[in-house]
Phi, psi and omega in degrees: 000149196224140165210144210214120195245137188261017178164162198180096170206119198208122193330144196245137168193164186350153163354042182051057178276322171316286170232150172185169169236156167207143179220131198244159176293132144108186180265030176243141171248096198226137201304341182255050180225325230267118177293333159230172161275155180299141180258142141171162192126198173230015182263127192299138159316163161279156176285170189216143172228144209241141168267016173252175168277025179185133178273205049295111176248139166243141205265126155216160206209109187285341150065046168211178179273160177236162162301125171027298199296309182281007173165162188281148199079346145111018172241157230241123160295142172280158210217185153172208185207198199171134189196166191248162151214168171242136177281156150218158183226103192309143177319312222247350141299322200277315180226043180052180192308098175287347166319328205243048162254000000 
């Protein structure tokens, strides 16, 4: 599986303690899967490619106020992201042992 983010922009703090994405290989979301570090901030990620048929991403959002300053009313504009994926069939599946033709 390949994910590719067309925009990113997911509220930015200390070492994305607030809102942030993550993505983990496979269908778990388990410290021995995670495939990135929590994202967040507005610079799109690099693609990622999972070495199963399947990613899991998690969205999480601390859902509190911030100061004044940092938004109107002192609550954090939703922000968010968006990305594409893809399947793949590794090369040497797709057109059988080309070693041995």
């Amino acid at each position: 599986m390949l994910v590719v983010f067309e925009s990113f922009n997911v509220y930015s703090s200390v070492n994305c303690t607030l809102d942030y994405v993550q993505m983990f290989d496979g269908y778990a979301v388990s410290e021995d899967d995670v495939l990135t570090e929590k994202l967040c901030g507005n610079i799109s990620p690099p693609a990622y490619r999972s070495s199963s048929q399947a990613i899991t991403v998690q969205f999480v959002s601390a859902n509190i106020e911030v100061p004044a300053e940092h938004g109107e009313e002192g609550i954090r504009k939703p922000h968010g992201f968006s990305f594409v994926y893809s399947a793949f069939i590794p090369r040497d599946v797709l057109m059988g042992d080309v070693d041995n033709c």
